[in-house]
Coordinates of C-alpha atoms in Angstrom, one line a residue:
Chain A
M1 CA 4.7 -9.0 44.9
E2 CA 5.0 -6.1 42.7
M3 CA 1.9 -4.9 40.5
A4 CA 2.9 -4.0 37.2
R5 CA 2.8 -0.6 36.1
T6 CA 0.0 0.3 33.9
E7 CA 1.2 0.4 30.0
F8 CA -0.1 3.3 27.8
I9 CA -0.3 2.5 24.2
L10 CA -0.2 5.1 21.8
Y11 CA -2.3 4.0 18.7
V12 CA -3.2 6.3 16.0
A13 CA -3.7 6.5 12.2
T14 CA -1.5 8.9 10.4
S15 CA -1.0 9.8 6.6
I16 CA 2.0 9.1 5.2
D17 CA 3.3 12.5 5.5
G18 CA 2.6 12.0 9.4
Y19 CA -0.6 14.1 9.9
I20 CA -3.5 12.8 11.9
A21 CA -5.8 15.5 10.4
R22 CA -6.3 17.8 8.1
L23 CA -5.3 21.7 9.2
D24 CA -9.2 22.1 10.0
G25 CA -9.3 19.3 12.3
S26 CA -11.3 17.1 10.0
V27 CA -10.5 13.3 9.3
D28 CA -13.0 12.5 6.1
W29 CA -9.7 11.0 4.8
L30 CA -9.6 8.2 6.6
P31 CA -11.0 4.6 5.4
A32 CA -12.6 2.8 8.1
P33 CA -10.2 0.3 10.0
D34 CA -9.5 -2.9 9.6
E35 CA -12.5 -4.2 11.6
N36 CA -10.1 -7.4 12.5
S37 CA -7.0 -5.7 13.5
Y38 CA -8.8 -2.6 15.5
A39 CA -11.3 -5.3 17.7
R40 CA -7.8 -7.3 18.4
F41 CA -6.3 -3.9 20.0
Y42 CA -9.4 -2.8 21.3
D43 CA -10.1 -6.2 23.7
S44 CA -6.4 -5.5 24.9
I45 CA -7.4 -2.6 26.4
D46 CA -8.8 -1.8 29.7
A47 CA -9.3 2.4 29.3
L48 CA -9.2 5.1 27.3
V49 CA -7.9 8.6 27.7
M50 CA -8.2 11.6 25.5
G51 CA -8.5 15.3 25.4
S52 CA -11.3 17.3 25.3
T53 CA -11.4 18.0 21.4
T54 CA -10.9 14.6 20.5
Y55 CA -14.4 13.8 23.0
E56 CA -16.2 16.2 21.3
Q57 CA -15.4 15.2 17.9
V58 CA -15.9 11.4 18.7
L59 CA -19.4 12.1 20.0
S60 CA -19.8 13.9 16.6
F61 CA -19.7 10.7 14.7
G62 CA -22.5 9.4 16.5
D63 CA -23.3 6.5 19.0
W64 CA -20.8 6.5 21.8
P65 CA -18.1 4.3 20.4
Y66 CA -16.4 3.0 23.5
P67 CA -18.9 1.7 25.7
G68 CA -18.4 -0.3 28.8
K69 CA -14.5 0.8 29.1
V70 CA -13.5 3.5 30.9
S71 CA -13.1 7.0 29.3
Y72 CA -10.9 9.2 30.9
V73 CA -11.5 13.1 29.2
L74 CA -8.4 15.7 30.4
T75 CA -10.2 18.8 30.2
S76 CA -10.3 22.1 32.3
R77 CA -14.0 22.7 31.4
N78 CA -17.3 22.0 33.0
L79 CA -18.3 19.2 30.8
L80 CA -21.4 16.9 31.5
T81 CA -22.3 13.4 30.6
T82 CA -25.1 11.0 31.0
R83 CA -22.7 8.3 30.4
T84 CA -21.3 6.2 33.4
D85 CA -18.3 5.4 31.7
V86 CA -17.2 8.9 30.6
F87 CA -14.8 10.6 33.6
F88 CA -14.1 14.2 32.9
V89 CA -10.7 14.5 34.4
K90 CA -9.3 18.3 36.1
G91 CA -6.4 16.9 37.8
G92 CA -4.1 16.2 34.6
I93 CA -2.0 13.2 34.2
E94 CA -1.6 12.7 37.5
E95 CA -5.4 12.2 38.3
V96 CA -5.4 9.5 35.4
L97 CA -2.2 7.5 36.5
E98 CA -3.6 7.6 40.0
D99 CA -6.6 6.0 39.2
V100 CA -6.1 3.6 36.8
N101 CA -3.2 2.6 39.2
R102 CA -5.5 2.3 41.8
K103 CA -7.9 0.2 39.5
G104 CA -5.4 -2.1 38.5
Y105 CA -5.6 -1.3 34.6
K106 CA -2.9 -3.2 32.6
R107 CA -3.5 -1.3 29.6
V108 CA -4.4 2.2 28.4
W109 CA -5.3 3.6 24.9
L110 CA -4.1 7.2 24.6
V111 CA -7.0 8.0 21.7
G112 CA -5.4 11.6 21.4
G113 CA -5.2 14.7 19.9
A114 CA -2.2 16.1 20.2
K115 CA -1.9 17.9 23.6
V116 CA -2.9 14.8 25.7
A117 CA -0.2 12.3 23.4
S118 CA 2.8 15.1 23.9
S119 CA 2.0 15.4 27.6
F120 CA 2.5 11.3 28.1
M121 CA 5.6 11.2 25.4
N122 CA 7.2 14.1 27.1
R123 CA 7.0 12.2 30.5
G124 CA 8.4 8.9 29.2
L125 CA 5.2 7.0 29.5
V126 CA 4.1 5.8 26.4
D127 CA 5.2 1.9 26.5
E128 CA 4.0 1.6 22.8
Y129 CA 3.1 3.0 20.0
I130 CA 1.0 1.4 17.5
I131 CA 0.9 3.7 14.3
V132 CA -1.4 2.2 11.4
V133 CA 0.1 4.2 8.1
I134 CA -2.8 5.2 5.7
P135 CA -1.4 5.0 1.8
T136 CA -2.6 8.7 1.3
I137 CA -0.2 11.9 1.3
L138 CA -2.3 14.6 2.9
G139 CA 0.3 17.5 1.6
S140 CA -0.3 19.6 5.0
G141 CA -2.6 18.9 8.2
I142 CA -2.0 18.7 12.0
S143 CA 0.7 16.3 13.7
L144 CA 0.2 14.3 16.4
Y145 CA 3.2 14.9 17.6
Q146 CA 3.6 19.0 19.2
S147 CA 6.6 20.1 21.0
V148 CA 8.3 16.2 22.0
Q149 CA 11.6 15.5 22.4
E150 CA 13.5 13.4 19.9
L151 CA 12.6 10.1 20.9
K152 CA 14.2 6.8 19.5
L153 CA 12.1 3.8 19.3
D154 CA 12.4 0.1 18.8
L155 CA 10.2 -1.6 16.2
I156 CA 8.6 -4.8 17.6
E157 CA 6.1 -6.0 14.7
L158 CA 5.0 -5.1 10.8
K159 CA 1.8 -5.7 9.3
S160 CA -0.1 -4.8 6.3
Y161 CA -3.7 -5.4 5.6
P162 CA -5.0 -5.7 1.9
S163 CA -6.6 -2.3 1.9
G164 CA -2.9 -0.8 1.9
L165 CA -2.7 0.1 5.5
V166 CA 0.3 -0.5 7.3
E167 CA 0.4 -1.1 11.1
L168 CA 3.9 -0.5 12.7
R169 CA 4.5 -1.3 16.2
Y170 CA 7.1 0.5 18.3
K171 CA 8.0 0.5 22.1
Q172 CA 10.2 2.5 24.1
N173 CA 13.6 2.3 23.3
Chain B
M1 CA 6.7 0.3 -31.0
E2 CA 6.1 2.9 -28.1
M3 CA 8.9 3.6 -25.9
A4 CA 7.6 3.4 -22.3
R5 CA 7.7 6.5 -20.5
T6 CA 10.5 7.5 -18.1
E7 CA 9.4 6.5 -14.4
F8 CA 10.7 8.5 -11.7
I9 CA 11.2 7.5 -8.5
L10 CA 10.9 9.2 -4.9
Y11 CA 13.1 7.3 -2.7
V12 CA 13.7 9.1 0.6
A13 CA 14.0 8.5 4.5
T14 CA 11.8 10.1 7.1
S15 CA 10.7 10.0 10.5
I16 CA 8.0 8.5 12.2
D17 CA 6.4 11.8 12.4
G18 CA 7.2 12.2 8.7
Y19 CA 10.1 14.5 8.7
I20 CA 13.0 13.8 6.2
A21 CA 15.2 16.8 8.1
R22 CA 15.6 18.9 11.5
L23 CA 14.4 22.1 10.9
D24 CA 17.8 23.6 10.3
G25 CA 17.9 21.1 7.5
S26 CA 20.4 19.2 9.1
V27 CA 20.2 15.0 8.8
D28 CA 22.2 13.9 11.5
W29 CA 19.7 12.0 13.1
L30 CA 19.8 9.2 9.7
P31 CA 21.5 6.1 10.4
A32 CA 23.6 4.5 8.1
P33 CA 21.6 3.1 4.7
D34 CA 20.5 -0.9 4.8
E35 CA 23.7 -1.4 2.3
N36 CA 22.0 -4.2 0.6
S37 CA 18.7 -2.5 0.1
Y38 CA 20.3 0.7 -0.8
A39 CA 22.3 -1.1 -3.5
R40 CA 19.6 -2.9 -5.0
F41 CA 17.6 0.3 -5.6
Y42 CA 21.0 2.3 -6.9
D43 CA 21.3 -0.3 -9.2
S44 CA 17.8 0.0 -10.4
I45 CA 18.3 3.8 -11.1
D46 CA 19.6 5.4 -14.1
A47 CA 20.0 9.1 -13.2
L48 CA 19.2 11.6 -10.6
V49 CA 17.1 14.5 -10.2
M50 CA 17.9 16.5 -7.2
G51 CA 17.3 20.7 -6.0
S52 CA 20.4 22.7 -5.4
T53 CA 20.4 22.8 -1.6
T54 CA 20.0 18.9 -1.8
Y55 CA 23.1 19.2 -4.0
E56 CA 25.1 20.9 -1.6
Q57 CA 24.4 19.6 1.3
V58 CA 25.3 16.1 -0.7
L59 CA 28.4 17.7 -1.5
S60 CA 29.4 18.4 2.3
F61 CA 29.6 15.0 3.0
G62 CA 32.5 14.4 1.2
D63 CA 33.0 12.2 -1.9
W64 CA 30.8 12.5 -4.6
P65 CA 28.4 9.5 -3.8
Y66 CA 26.9 9.0 -7.1
P67 CA 29.8 8.7 -9.5
G68 CA 29.3 7.6 -13.4
K69 CA 25.1 8.3 -13.4
V70 CA 24.1 11.3 -14.4
S71 CA 23.1 13.8 -12.0
Y72 CA 20.4 16.6 -13.1
V73 CA 20.5 19.8 -10.5
L74 CA 17.5 22.2 -10.9
T75 CA 18.8 25.5 -10.2
S76 CA 18.6 28.9 -11.4
R77 CA 22.2 30.0 -9.9
N78 CA 25.5 30.1 -12.3
L79 CA 26.7 26.7 -10.3
L80 CA 30.3 25.4 -11.6
T81 CA 31.5 21.7 -11.5
T82 CA 34.5 20.0 -12.6
R83 CA 32.3 16.5 -12.9
T84 CA 31.1 15.0 -16.1
D85 CA 28.2 13.5 -14.5
V86 CA 26.7 16.6 -12.9
F87 CA 24.5 18.1 -15.2
F88 CA 22.9 21.7 -13.9
V89 CA 19.6 22.6 -15.5
K90 CA 18.1 25.8 -15.5
G91 CA 14.7 25.0 -17.7
G92 CA 13.1 23.3 -14.9
I93 CA 11.4 20.1 -15.0
E94 CA 11.0 20.3 -18.5
E95 CA 14.5 20.4 -19.6
V96 CA 14.9 17.3 -17.2
L97 CA 11.9 15.2 -18.9
E98 CA 13.0 16.0 -22.7
D99 CA 16.9 15.1 -21.6
V100 CA 15.6 11.7 -19.8
N101 CA 13.5 10.8 -23.0
R102 CA 15.9 11.6 -25.3
K103 CA 18.7 9.5 -23.5
G104 CA 16.1 6.7 -22.7
Y105 CA 16.7 6.3 -19.2
K106 CA 14.1 3.9 -17.5
R107 CA 13.9 4.9 -13.8
V108 CA 15.2 8.4 -12.7
W109 CA 15.3 8.9 -8.6
L110 CA 14.0 11.9 -7.0
V111 CA 16.7 12.7 -4.5
G112 CA 14.9 15.8 -3.1
G113 CA 14.4 18.2 -1.6
A114 CA 11.2 19.2 -0.6
K115 CA 10.6 21.6 -4.1
V116 CA 11.5 19.5 -6.6
A117 CA 9.5 16.2 -5.1
S118 CA 6.6 18.6 -4.6
S119 CA 6.7 19.8 -8.0
F120 CA 7.0 16.4 -10.0
M121 CA 4.4 14.9 -7.5
N122 CA 1.7 18.1 -8.6
R123 CA 2.4 17.1 -12.1
G124 CA 1.3 13.6 -11.3
L125 CA 4.9 12.4 -12.6
V126 CA 6.1 10.3 -9.2
D127 CA 5.6 7.0 -10.5
E128 CA 7.2 4.9 -7.4
Y129 CA 7.5 6.1 -3.6
I130 CA 10.1 4.1 -1.5
I131 CA 9.8 5.7 2.1
V132 CA 11.8 4.2 4.4
V133 CA 10.7 5.2 8.1
I134 CA 13.6 5.7 10.8
P135 CA 12.5 4.7 13.7
T136 CA 12.9 8.0 15.5
I137 CA 10.2 10.7 16.3
L138 CA 12.0 13.9 15.7
G139 CA 8.7 16.2 17.2
S140 CA 9.5 18.8 14.5
G141 CA 11.7 19.3 10.9
I142 CA 11.1 19.5 7.4
S143 CA 8.7 18.0 5.5
L144 CA 9.1 16.4 1.9
Y145 CA 5.8 17.3 1.2
Q146 CA 5.4 20.9 0.4
S147 CA 2.1 22.7 -1.2
V148 CA 0.8 19.2 -2.7
Q149 CA -2.4 18.3 -3.1
E150 CA -4.1 15.3 -1.8
L151 CA -2.5 11.9 -3.4
K152 CA -3.9 7.8 -2.7
L153 CA -1.2 5.6 -3.1
D154 CA -1.0 2.1 -3.4
L155 CA 1.1 -0.4 -1.0
I156 CA 3.2 -2.9 -3.4
E157 CA 5.7 -4.0 -1.1
L158 CA 6.7 -3.8 2.5
K159 CA 9.9 -5.0 4.1
S160 CA 11.3 -4.3 7.5
Y161 CA 15.1 -4.3 8.6
P162 CA 17.0 -5.6 11.8
S163 CA 17.9 -2.2 12.5
G164 CA 14.1 -1.4 13.0
L165 CA 14.1 0.6 9.4
V166 CA 10.7 0.0 7.2
E167 CA 10.7 0.1 3.8
L168 CA 7.1 1.1 2.4
R169 CA 6.8 1.3 -1.5
Y170 CA 3.8 2.8 -3.0
K171 CA 2.9 3.6 -6.7
Q172 CA 0.6 6.3 -8.1
N173 CA -3.3 5.3 -7.4

């Protein structure tokens, strides 16, 4: 019996104009996520992948928000942690792919940022896109999609929340 | 009895990453609009406003697509037309506001492009935003929102179409 390949899911919040952060990287304009929606998603994933800028931003928010699930941090730097669920990966995407397959993870969350997301996208490795549209127009900012090739997706689900958040779910076309 | 102020509606199609056109201005990636949805919207408006770049792009598509409804084209150039429903406006937004109020138009469509849309937005004159999200990630392109200030909106309606198009309707917060 063949094992199913690990699925990678990009789950991000964007402004109406498609930005994930202000030009200076700040995300102070993001509202609190809808708890039910986020909890359901978080329960569905087995591990996380992020770049080191995202990692350091997450650290700056206070308590580590992803305890108990393995977080891969892609970096060329020599970072250290006392956590046993954070792994610094110098071997790039290949090393992550190998490890998640070996451990049999089914669903892995691509947390960001733009470089990590774009690398996975350009290799056709993003199985699902969950995009939460915040009811704000920023006017300028950092796009999640940098140096990515044009990509057509299939809409598979659409939800809205009382706060005005809209969740769009797409899969690879 | 006081007359209600004319409402301005921004109705645009964008890619998932928030672009209205490729970097070279082309819109070849746009699918045909959902006929029912477009017809319902088009019937609801009394006049159109666009910039001269948008005007010339629309002309290049062939037959004039907005016959019988007044189209204001904001431009500083000396443009000519034989159409009786196209008006070139050199006096900027003020001239449009004055004329639509005088004629008693209730709903006016801001067709684009970025400069016209941004000018109306920055004056707080956009009452409704109807954003049709095309299931495509472009990777790069022209944003509709240029030099606009941050703006929080209220979600008022959400629809999806069999083609995967999603229509988000917001009003001024």
